[in-house]
Short mmCIF file of C-alpha atoms in Angstrom, two decimals:
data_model
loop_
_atom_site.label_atom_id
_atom_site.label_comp_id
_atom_site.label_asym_id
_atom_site.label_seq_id
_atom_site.Cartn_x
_atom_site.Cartn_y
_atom_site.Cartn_z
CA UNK A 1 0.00 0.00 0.00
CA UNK A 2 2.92 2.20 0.92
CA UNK A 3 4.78 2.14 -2.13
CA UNK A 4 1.85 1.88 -4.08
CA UNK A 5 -0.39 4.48 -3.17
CA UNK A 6 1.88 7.12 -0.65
CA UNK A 7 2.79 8.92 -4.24
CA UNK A 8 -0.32 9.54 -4.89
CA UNK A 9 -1.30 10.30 -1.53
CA UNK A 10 1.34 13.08 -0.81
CA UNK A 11 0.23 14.85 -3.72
CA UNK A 12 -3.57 14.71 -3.32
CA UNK A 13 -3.41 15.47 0.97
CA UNK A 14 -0.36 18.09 0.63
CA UNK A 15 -0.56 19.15 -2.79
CA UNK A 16 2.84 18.89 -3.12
CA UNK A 17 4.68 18.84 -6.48
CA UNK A 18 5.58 16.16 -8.57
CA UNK A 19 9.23 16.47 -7.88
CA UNK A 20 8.81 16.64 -4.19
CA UNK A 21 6.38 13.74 -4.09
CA UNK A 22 9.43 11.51 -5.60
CA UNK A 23 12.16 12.98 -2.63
CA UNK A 24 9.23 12.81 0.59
CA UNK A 25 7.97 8.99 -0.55
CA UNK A 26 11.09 7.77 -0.69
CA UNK A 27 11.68 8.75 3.35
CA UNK A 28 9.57 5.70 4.90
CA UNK A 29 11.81 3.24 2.93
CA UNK A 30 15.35 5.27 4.07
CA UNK A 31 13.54 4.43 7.34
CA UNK A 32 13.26 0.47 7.13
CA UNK A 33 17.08 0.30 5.57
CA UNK A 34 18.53 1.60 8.68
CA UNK A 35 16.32 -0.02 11.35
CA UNK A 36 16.57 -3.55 9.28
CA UNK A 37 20.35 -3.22 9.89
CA UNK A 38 19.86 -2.27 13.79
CA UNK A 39 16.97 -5.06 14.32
CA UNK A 40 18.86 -7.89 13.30
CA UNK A 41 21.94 -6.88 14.84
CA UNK A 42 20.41 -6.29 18.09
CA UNK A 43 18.35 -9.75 17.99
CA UNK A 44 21.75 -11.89 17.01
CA UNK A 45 23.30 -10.58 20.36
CA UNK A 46 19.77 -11.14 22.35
CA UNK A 47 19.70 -14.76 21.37
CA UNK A 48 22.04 -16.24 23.14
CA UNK A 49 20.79 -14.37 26.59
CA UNK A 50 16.70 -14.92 25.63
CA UNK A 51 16.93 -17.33 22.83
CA UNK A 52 15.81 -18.06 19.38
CA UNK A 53 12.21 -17.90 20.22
CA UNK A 54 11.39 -15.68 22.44
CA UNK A 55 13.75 -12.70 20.26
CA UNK A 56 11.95 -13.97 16.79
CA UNK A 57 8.49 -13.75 18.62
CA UNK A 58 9.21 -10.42 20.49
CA UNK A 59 10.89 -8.83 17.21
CA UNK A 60 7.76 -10.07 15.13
CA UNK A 61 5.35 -9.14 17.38
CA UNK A 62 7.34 -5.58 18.43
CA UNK A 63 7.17 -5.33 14.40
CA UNK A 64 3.01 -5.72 13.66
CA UNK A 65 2.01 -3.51 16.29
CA UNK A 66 4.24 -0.77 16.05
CA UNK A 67 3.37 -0.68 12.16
CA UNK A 68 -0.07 -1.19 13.06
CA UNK A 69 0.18 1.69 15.57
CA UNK A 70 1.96 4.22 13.12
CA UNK A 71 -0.59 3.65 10.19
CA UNK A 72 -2.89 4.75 12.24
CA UNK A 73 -1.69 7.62 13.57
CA UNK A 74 -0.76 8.73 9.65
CA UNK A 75 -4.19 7.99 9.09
CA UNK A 76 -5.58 10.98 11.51
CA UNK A 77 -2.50 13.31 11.22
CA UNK A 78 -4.65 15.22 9.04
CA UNK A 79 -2.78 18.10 6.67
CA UNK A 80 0.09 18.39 8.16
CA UNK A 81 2.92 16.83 6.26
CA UNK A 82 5.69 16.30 8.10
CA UNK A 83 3.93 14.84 10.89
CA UNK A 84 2.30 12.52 8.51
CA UNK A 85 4.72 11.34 7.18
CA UNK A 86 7.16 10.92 10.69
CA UNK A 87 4.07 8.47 11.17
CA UNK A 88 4.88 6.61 8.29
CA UNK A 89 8.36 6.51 8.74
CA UNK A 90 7.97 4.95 11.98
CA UNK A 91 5.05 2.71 10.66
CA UNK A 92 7.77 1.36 7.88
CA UNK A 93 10.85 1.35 10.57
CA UNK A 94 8.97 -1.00 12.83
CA UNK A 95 7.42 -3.25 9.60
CA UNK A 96 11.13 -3.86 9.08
CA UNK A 97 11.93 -5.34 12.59
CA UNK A 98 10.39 -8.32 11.26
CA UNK A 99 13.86 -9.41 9.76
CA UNK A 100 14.44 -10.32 12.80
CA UNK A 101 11.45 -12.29 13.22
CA UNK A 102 8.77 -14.18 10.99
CA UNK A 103 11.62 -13.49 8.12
CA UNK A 104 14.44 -15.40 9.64
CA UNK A 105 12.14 -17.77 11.89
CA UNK A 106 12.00 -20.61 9.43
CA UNK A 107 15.61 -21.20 9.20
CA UNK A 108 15.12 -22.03 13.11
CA UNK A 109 12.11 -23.82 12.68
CA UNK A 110 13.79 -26.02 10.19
CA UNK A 111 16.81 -25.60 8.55
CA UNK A 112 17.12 -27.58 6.04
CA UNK A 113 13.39 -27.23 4.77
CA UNK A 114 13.99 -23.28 5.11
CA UNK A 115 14.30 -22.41 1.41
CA UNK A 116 10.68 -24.01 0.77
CA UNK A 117 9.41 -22.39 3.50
CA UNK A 118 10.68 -18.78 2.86
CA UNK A 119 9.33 -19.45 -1.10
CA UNK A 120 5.68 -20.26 0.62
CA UNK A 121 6.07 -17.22 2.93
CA UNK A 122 6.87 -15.40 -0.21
CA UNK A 123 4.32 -16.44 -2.22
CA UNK A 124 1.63 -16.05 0.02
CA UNK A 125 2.54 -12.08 0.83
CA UNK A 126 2.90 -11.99 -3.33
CA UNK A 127 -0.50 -13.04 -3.20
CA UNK A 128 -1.86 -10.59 -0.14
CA UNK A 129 0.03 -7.96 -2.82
CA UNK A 130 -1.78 -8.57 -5.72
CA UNK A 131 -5.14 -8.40 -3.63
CA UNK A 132 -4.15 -5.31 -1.53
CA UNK A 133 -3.40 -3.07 -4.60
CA UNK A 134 -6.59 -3.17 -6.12
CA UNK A 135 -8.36 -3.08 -2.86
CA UNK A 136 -6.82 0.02 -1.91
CA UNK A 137 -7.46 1.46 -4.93
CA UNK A 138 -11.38 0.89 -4.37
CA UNK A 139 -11.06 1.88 -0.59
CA UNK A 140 -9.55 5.34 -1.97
CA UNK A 141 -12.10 5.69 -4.99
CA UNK A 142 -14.79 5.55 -2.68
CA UNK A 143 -13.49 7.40 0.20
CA UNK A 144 -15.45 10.59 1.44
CA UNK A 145 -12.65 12.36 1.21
CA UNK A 146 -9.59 10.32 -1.40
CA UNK A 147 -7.32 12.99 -0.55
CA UNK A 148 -7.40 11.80 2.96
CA UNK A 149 -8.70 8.18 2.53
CA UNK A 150 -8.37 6.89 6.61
CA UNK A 151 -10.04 3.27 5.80
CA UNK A 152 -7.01 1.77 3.86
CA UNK A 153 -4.91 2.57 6.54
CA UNK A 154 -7.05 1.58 9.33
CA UNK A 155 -7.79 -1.49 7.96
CA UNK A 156 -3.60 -2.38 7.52
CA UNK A 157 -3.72 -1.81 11.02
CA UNK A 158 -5.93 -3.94 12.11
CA UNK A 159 -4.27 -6.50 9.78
CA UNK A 160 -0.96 -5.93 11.56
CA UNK A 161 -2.96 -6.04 14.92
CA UNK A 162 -4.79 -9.46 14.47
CA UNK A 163 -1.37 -10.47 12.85
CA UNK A 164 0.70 -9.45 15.66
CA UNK A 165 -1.89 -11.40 18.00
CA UNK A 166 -1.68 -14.63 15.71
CA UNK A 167 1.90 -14.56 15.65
CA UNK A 168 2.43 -14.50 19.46
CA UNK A 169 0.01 -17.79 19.64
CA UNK A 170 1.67 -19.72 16.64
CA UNK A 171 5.06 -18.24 17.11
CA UNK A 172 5.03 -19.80 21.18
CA UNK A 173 3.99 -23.45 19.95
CA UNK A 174 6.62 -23.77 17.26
CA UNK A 175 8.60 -26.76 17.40
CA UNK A 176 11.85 -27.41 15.18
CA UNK A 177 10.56 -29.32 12.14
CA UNK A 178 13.44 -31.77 12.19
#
């Protein structure tokens, strides 16, 4: 939805200009490089102390709800841009803890099975992609207001929410496959 839709979002909410739209949208992604980096750095030195469980679950869990939590609050920030998009920067920074947890958590789970298991992780967010595009794209059409369309991102929060949730009960019954 971000990378999708924020273009067009910036310039309809903040009337920004084309060239500026290109510069601002790329900010939330700047965001997830560096805290990717810091997330699974810090988790490979908590493992040993907490281990390999309780870091992936905290790190994926830590991950849903903050993102859950920041697309809301971009979703009521209203005009004001740069507090809009510090929102989203966050929202994006804490999506990308999760390479320290669901996207690592197979190669625990079972190693040598991992590769098939990341390609049916992969193929099922391909498919939530292909879905989500489209849907957002009606969500915004029909908004009350498409320059500020608040249902897309409410309902990627509650995604992340439930998600979070699910993770934390799946994530604590995991067994190694092998």
């Amino acid at each position: 939805m971000v990378v999708s839709w924020m273009p067009e979002q910036l310039r309809a909410r903040y009337d920004l200009p084309l060239g500026i739209v290109g510069l601002v949208s790329g900010l939330p992604s700047a965001s997830q490089v560096v805290v990717s980096c810091l997330a699974g750095y810090v988790a490979d030195r908590c493992i040993p102390e907490y281990g390999v469980a309780r870091v992936r679950s905290f790190a994926q869990t830590l991950s849903m709800m903050g993102m859950g939590t920041g697309m809301v609050l971009f979703a009521v920030a209203g005009s004001e841009l740069w507090l809009g998009m510090t929102w989203m920067c966050l929202a994006l920074a804490f999506a990308s803890i999760s390479v320290a947890g669901v996207s690592v958590f197979h190669f625990h789970l079972a190693p040598s099975r991992a590769g098939f298991l990341f390609g049916c992780g992969n193929t099922v967010g391909t498919l939530a992609g292909m879905v989500s595009v489209p849907l957002t794209g009606l969500l915004v059409e029909r908004a009350e207001d498409p320059s500020n369309p608040w249902v897309p991102y409410m309902l990627c929060a509650v995604i992340c929410f439930v998600a979070g949730l699910l993770w934390v009960c799946v994530a604590r019954r995991a067994r190694s496959l092998e």
